mmCIF file of C-alpha atoms and ligand atoms in Angstrom:
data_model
loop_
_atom_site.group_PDB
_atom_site.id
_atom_site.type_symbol
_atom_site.label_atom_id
_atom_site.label_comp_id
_atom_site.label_asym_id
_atom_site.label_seq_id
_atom_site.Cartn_x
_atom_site.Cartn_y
_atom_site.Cartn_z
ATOM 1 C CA UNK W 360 1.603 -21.082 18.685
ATOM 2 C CA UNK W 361 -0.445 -22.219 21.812
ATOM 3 C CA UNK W 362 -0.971 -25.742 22.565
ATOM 4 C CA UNK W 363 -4.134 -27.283 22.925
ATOM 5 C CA UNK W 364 -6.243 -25.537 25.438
ATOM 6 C CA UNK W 365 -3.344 -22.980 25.893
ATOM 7 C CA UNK W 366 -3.565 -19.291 24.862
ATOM 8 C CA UNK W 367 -1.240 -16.881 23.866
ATOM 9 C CA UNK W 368 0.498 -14.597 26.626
ATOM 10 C CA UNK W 369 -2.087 -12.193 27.835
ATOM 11 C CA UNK W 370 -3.050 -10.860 31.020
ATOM 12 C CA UNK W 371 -5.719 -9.293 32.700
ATOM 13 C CA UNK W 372 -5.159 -6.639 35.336
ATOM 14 C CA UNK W 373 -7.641 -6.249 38.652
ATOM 15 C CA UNK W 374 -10.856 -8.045 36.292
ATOM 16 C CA UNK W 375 -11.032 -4.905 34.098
ATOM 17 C CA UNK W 376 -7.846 -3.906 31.755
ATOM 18 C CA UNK W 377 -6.584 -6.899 29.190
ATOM 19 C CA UNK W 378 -3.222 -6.240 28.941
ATOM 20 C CA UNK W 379 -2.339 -8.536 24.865
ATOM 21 C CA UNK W 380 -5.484 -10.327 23.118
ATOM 22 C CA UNK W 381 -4.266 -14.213 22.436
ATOM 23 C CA UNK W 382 -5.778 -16.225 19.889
ATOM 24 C CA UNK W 383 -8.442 -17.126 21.954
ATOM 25 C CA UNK W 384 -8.875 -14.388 24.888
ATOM 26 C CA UNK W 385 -12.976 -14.233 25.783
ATOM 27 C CA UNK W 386 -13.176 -17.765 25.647
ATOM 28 C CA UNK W 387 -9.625 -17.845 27.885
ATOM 29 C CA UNK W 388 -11.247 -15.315 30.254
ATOM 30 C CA UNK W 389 -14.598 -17.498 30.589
ATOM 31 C CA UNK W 390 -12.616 -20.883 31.616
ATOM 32 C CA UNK W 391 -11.446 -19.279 34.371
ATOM 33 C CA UNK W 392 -14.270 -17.288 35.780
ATOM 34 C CA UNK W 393 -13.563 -13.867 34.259
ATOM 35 C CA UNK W 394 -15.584 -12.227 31.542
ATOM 36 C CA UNK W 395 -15.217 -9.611 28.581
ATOM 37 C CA UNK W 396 -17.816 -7.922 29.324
ATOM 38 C CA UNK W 397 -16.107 -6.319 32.543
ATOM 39 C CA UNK W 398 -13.471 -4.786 30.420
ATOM 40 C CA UNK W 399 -13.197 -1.317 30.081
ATOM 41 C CA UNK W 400 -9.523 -1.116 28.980
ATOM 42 C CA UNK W 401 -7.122 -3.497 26.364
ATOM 43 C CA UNK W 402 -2.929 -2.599 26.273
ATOM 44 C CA UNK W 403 -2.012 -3.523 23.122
ATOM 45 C CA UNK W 404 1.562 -4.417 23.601
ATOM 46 C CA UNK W 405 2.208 -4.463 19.542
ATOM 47 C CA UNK W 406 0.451 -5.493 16.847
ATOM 48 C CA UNK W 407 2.407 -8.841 15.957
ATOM 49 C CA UNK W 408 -0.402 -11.548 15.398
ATOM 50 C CA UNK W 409 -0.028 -13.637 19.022
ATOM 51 C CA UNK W 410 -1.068 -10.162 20.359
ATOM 52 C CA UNK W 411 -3.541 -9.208 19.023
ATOM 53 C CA UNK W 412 -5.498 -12.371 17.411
ATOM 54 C CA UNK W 413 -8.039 -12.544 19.883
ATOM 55 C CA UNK W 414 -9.526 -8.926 19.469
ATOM 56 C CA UNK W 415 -12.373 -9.676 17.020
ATOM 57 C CA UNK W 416 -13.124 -12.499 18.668
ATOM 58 C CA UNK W 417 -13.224 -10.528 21.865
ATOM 59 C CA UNK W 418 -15.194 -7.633 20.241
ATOM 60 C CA UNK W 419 -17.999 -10.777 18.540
ATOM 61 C CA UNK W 420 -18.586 -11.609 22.316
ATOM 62 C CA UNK W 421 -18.689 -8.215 23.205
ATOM 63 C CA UNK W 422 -21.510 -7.527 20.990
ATOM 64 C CA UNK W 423 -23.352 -10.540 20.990
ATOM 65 C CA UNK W 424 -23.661 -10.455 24.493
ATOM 66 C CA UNK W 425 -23.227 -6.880 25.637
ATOM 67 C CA UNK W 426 -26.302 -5.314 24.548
ATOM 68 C CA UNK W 427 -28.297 -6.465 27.145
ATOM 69 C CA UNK W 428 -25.755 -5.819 29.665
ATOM 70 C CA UNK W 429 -27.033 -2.754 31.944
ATOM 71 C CA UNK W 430 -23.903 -0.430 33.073
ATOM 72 C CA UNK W 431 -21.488 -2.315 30.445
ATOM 73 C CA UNK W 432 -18.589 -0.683 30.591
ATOM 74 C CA UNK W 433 -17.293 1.917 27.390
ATOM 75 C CA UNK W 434 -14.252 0.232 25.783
ATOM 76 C CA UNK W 435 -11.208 1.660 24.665
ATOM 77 C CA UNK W 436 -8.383 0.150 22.882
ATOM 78 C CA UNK W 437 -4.815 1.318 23.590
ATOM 79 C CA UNK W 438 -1.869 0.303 21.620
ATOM 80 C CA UNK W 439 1.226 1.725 19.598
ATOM 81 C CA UNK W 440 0.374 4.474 17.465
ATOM 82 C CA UNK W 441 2.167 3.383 14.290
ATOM 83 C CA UNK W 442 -0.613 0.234 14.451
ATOM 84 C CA UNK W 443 -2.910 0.244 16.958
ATOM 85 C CA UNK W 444 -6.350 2.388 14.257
ATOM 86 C CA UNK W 445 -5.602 -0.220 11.348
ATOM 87 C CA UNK W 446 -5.669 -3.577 13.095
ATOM 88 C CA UNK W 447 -8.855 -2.359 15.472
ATOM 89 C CA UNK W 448 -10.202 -1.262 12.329
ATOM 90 C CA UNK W 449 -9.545 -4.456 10.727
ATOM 91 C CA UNK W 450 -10.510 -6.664 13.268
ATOM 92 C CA UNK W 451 -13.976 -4.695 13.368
ATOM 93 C CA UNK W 452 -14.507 -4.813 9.719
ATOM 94 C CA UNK W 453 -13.923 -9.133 10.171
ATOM 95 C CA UNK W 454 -17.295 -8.879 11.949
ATOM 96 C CA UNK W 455 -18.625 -7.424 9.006
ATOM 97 C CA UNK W 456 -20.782 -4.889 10.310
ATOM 98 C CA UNK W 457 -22.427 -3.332 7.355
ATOM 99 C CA UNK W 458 -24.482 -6.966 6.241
ATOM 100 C CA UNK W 459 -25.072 -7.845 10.267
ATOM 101 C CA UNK W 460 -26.498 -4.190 11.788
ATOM 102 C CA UNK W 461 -26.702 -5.276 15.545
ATOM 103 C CA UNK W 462 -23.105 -6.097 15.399
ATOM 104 C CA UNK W 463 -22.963 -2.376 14.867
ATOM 105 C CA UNK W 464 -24.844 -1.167 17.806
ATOM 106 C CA UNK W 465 -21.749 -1.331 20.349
ATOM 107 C CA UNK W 466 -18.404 0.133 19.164
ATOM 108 C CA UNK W 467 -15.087 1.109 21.077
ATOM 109 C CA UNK W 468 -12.845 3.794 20.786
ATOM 110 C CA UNK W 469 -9.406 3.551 19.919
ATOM 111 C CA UNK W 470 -6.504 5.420 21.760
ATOM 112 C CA UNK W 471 -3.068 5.436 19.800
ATOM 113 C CA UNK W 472 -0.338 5.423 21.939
ATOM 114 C CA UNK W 473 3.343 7.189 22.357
ATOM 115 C CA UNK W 474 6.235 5.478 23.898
ATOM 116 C CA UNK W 475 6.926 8.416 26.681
ATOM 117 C CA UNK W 476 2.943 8.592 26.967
ATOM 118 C CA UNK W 477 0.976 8.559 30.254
ATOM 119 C CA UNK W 478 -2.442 7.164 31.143
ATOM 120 C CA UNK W 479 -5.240 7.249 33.835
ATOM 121 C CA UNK W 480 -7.581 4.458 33.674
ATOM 122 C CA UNK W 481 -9.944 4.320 36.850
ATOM 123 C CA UNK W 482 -7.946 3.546 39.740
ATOM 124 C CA UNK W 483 -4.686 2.279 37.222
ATOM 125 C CA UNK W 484 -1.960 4.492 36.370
ATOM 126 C CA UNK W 485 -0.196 3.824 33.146
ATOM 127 C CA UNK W 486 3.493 4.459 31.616
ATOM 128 C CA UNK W 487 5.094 3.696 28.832
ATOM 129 C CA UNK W 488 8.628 3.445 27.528
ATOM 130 C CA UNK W 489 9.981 2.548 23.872
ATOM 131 C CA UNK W 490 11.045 -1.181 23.314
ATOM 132 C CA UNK W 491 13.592 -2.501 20.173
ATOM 133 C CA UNK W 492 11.236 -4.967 18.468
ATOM 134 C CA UNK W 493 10.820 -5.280 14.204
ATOM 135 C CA UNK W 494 7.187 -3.118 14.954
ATOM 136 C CA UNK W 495 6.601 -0.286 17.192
ATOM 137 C CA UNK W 496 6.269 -1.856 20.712
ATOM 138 C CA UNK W 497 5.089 -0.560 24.517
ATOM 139 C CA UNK W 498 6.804 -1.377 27.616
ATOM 140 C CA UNK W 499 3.827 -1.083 30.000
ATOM 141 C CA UNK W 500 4.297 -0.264 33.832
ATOM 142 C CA UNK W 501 0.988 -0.426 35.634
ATOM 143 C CA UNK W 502 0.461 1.507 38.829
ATOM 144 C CA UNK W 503 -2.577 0.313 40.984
ATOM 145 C CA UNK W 504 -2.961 3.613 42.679
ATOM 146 C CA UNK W 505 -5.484 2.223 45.871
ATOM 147 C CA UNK W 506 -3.302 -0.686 46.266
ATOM 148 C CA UNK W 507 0.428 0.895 45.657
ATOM 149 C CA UNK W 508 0.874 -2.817 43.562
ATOM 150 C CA UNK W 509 3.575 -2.243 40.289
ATOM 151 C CA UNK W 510 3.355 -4.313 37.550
ATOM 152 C CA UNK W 511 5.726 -4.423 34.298
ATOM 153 C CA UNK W 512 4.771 -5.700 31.202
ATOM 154 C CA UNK W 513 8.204 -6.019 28.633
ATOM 155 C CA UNK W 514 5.917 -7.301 25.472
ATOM 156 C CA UNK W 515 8.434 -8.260 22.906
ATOM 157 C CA UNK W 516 11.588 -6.975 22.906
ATOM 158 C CA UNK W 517 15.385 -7.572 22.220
ATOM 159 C CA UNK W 518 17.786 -7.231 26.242
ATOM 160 C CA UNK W 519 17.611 -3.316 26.586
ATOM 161 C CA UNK W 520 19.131 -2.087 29.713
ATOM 162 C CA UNK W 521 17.220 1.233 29.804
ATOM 163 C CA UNK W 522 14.166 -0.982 30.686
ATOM 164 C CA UNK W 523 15.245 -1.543 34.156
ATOM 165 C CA UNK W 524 15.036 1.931 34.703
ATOM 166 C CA UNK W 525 11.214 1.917 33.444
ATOM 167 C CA UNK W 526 10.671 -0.895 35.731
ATOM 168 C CA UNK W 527 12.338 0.377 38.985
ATOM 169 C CA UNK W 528 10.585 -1.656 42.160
ATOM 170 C CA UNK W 529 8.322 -2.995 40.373
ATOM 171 C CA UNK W 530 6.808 -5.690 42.641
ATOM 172 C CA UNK W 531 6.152 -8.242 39.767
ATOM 173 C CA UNK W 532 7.579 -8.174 35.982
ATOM 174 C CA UNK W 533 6.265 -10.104 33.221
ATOM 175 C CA UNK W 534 9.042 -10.487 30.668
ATOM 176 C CA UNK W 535 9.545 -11.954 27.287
ATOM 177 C CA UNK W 536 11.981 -14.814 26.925
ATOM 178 C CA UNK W 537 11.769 -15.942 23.272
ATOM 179 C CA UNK W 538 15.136 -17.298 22.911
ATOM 180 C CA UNK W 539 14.939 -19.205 26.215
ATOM 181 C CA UNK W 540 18.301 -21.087 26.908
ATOM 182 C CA UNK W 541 20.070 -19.570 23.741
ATOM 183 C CA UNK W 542 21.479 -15.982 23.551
ATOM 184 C CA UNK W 543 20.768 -14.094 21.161
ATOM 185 C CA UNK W 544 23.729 -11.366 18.955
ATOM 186 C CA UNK W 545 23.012 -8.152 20.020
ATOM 187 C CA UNK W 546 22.589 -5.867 17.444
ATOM 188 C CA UNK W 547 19.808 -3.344 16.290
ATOM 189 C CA UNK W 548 18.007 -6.225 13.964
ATOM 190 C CA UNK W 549 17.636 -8.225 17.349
ATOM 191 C CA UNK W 550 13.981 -8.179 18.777
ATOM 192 C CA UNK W 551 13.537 -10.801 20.904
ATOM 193 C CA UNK W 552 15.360 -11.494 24.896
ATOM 194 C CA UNK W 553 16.816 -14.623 26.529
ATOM 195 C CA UNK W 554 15.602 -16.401 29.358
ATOM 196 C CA UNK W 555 19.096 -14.795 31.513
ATOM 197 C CA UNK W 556 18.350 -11.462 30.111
ATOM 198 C CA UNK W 557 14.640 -11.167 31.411
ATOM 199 C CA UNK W 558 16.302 -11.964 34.608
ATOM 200 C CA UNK W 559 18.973 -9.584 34.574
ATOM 201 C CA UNK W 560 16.301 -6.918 33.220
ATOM 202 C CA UNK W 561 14.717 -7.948 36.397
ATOM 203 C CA UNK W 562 17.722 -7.914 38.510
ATOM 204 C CA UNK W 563 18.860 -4.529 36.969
ATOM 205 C CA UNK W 564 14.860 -3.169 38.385
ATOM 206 C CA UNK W 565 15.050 -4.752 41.914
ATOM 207 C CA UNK W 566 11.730 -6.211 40.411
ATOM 208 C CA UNK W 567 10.111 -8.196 43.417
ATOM 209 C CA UNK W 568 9.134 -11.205 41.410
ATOM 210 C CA UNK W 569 9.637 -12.051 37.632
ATOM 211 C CA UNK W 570 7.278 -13.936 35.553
ATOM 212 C CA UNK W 571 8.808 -15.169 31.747
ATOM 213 C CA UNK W 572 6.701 -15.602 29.209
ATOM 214 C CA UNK W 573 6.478 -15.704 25.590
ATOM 215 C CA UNK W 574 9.231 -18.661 25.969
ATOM 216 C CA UNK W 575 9.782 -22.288 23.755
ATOM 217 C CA UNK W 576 7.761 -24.674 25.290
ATOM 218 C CA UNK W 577 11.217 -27.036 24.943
ATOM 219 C CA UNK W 578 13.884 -27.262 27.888
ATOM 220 C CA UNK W 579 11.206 -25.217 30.035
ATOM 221 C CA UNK W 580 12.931 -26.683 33.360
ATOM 222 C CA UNK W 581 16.246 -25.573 31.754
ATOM 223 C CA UNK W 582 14.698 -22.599 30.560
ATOM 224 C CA UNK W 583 13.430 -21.264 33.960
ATOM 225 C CA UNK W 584 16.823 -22.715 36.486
ATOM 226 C CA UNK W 585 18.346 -20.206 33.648
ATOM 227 C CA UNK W 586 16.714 -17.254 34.540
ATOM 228 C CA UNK W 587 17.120 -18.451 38.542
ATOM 229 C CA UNK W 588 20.822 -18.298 38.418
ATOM 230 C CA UNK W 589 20.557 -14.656 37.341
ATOM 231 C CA UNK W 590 17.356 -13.526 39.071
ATOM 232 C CA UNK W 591 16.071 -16.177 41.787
ATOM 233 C CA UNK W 592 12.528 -15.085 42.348
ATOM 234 C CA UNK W 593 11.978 -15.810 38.803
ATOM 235 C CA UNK W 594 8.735 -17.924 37.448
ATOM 236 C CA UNK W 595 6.709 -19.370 34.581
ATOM 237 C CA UNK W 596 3.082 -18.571 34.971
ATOM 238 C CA UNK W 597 0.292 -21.600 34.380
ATOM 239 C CA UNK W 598 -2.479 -20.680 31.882
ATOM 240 C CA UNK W 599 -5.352 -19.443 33.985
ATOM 241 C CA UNK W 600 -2.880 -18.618 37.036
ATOM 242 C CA UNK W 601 -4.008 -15.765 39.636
ATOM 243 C CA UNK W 602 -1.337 -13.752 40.856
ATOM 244 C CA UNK W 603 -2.145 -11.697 43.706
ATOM 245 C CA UNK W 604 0.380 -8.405 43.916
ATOM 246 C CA UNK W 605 0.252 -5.443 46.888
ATOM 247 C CA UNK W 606 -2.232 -5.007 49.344
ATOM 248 C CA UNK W 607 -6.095 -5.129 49.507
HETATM 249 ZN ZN1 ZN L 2122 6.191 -9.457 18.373
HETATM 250 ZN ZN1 ZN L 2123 5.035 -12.108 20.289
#
């Protein structure tokens, strides 16, 4: 639930690819100088609610505005496979495009998605890997291919060693850390990580910097000298925050 003037974890990658839609993603994008209309690409991590919320939103603005946009960019919406065609489908029908016809001039396409699956988009290289969450989730690694810059996305997921090997060198890794200070039984029914296990995810990568997110807004000092004792270079990012990774 974000606080007041807060969003929902999402993130957007070189002004073009959205990785998550929060509740309130165009409007997010506007306060700080970016818009949706420069977005070619959206990574759906999963299709849990805080994920996705933002997309018809995102696709209202998109229309009302886009139509006069020369060069606008096509649109395609990437997510997990089991998911990703219904809730695109459903956040299209919310706009209700059969009673309001120039909400039906601009569409997207929709790309379903394979953990295992590789992407090109422009000058980003995509890969995926499988994460344990209670719906079918996308570890995203995202190669800037002019820049050599490596970024790791968990989305939600329970502490699953394997994903240090799918974020190898990573130069920054944004993590999930749901259970913050409190560790969570392992088990297969478990889909969220602690604080100390996005850092040792992290640690287990020699990831350059970490970034938690997804975490209680409670004990967030606590929460984040945690994660430091495990993983030092470890950080909670503002709402709005530019991050500036590899060269150029
Ligand atoms: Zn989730
Ligand atoms: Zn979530």
């Amino acid at each position: 639930m974000p606080g007041l003037g807060d969003d929902t974890a999402c993130f957007l990658i070189n002004g073009h690819c959205l990785v998550d839609c929060g509740w309130n993603a165009a409007l997010s994008m506007a306060r700080v100088g970016r818009t949706p209309l420069d977005i070619d690409h959206i990574l759906l991590t999963h299709c849990h609610h805080d994920h996705y919320m933002g997309l018809a939103g995102l696709l209202f603005y998109r229309r009302l505005r886009g139509l006069s946009v020369e060069d606008l960019p096509e649109l395609r919406i990437i997510g997990p496979g089991a998911d990703i065609e219904r809730v695109v489908g459903l956040a299209r029908g919310f706009l209700q495009p059969e009673r309001f016809e120039t909400l039906d001039r601009l569409t997207e396409s929709v790309m379903p998605v394979d953990p295992g699956d590789a992407l090109d988009l422009g000058e980003l290289r995509v890969t995926t890997a499988p994460v344990q969450h209670q719906v079918q989730g996308l570890a995203y690694r995202v190669h800037d291919t002019r820049t050599g810059a490596q970024i790791g996305f968990s989305g939600d997921t329970a502490y699953l060693p394997a994903l240090s090997e799918h974020f190898r060198g990573v130069d920054v890794l944004v993590h999930e850390a749901s259970h913050g200070l409190h560790e969570p039984q392992p088990g297969p029914e478990q889909g969220h990580s602690s604080a100390r296990q996005a850092a040792a995810t992290a640690s287990g990568a020699g990831a350059g910097r970490l970034y938690i997110v997804h975490a209680p807004a409670t004990d967030a000092e606590a929460t984040l000298a945690a994660a430091r004792e495990v993983f030092p270079s470890t950080y909670r990012p503002e709402a709005g925050e530019t991050v500036e990774v590899g060269e150029g």
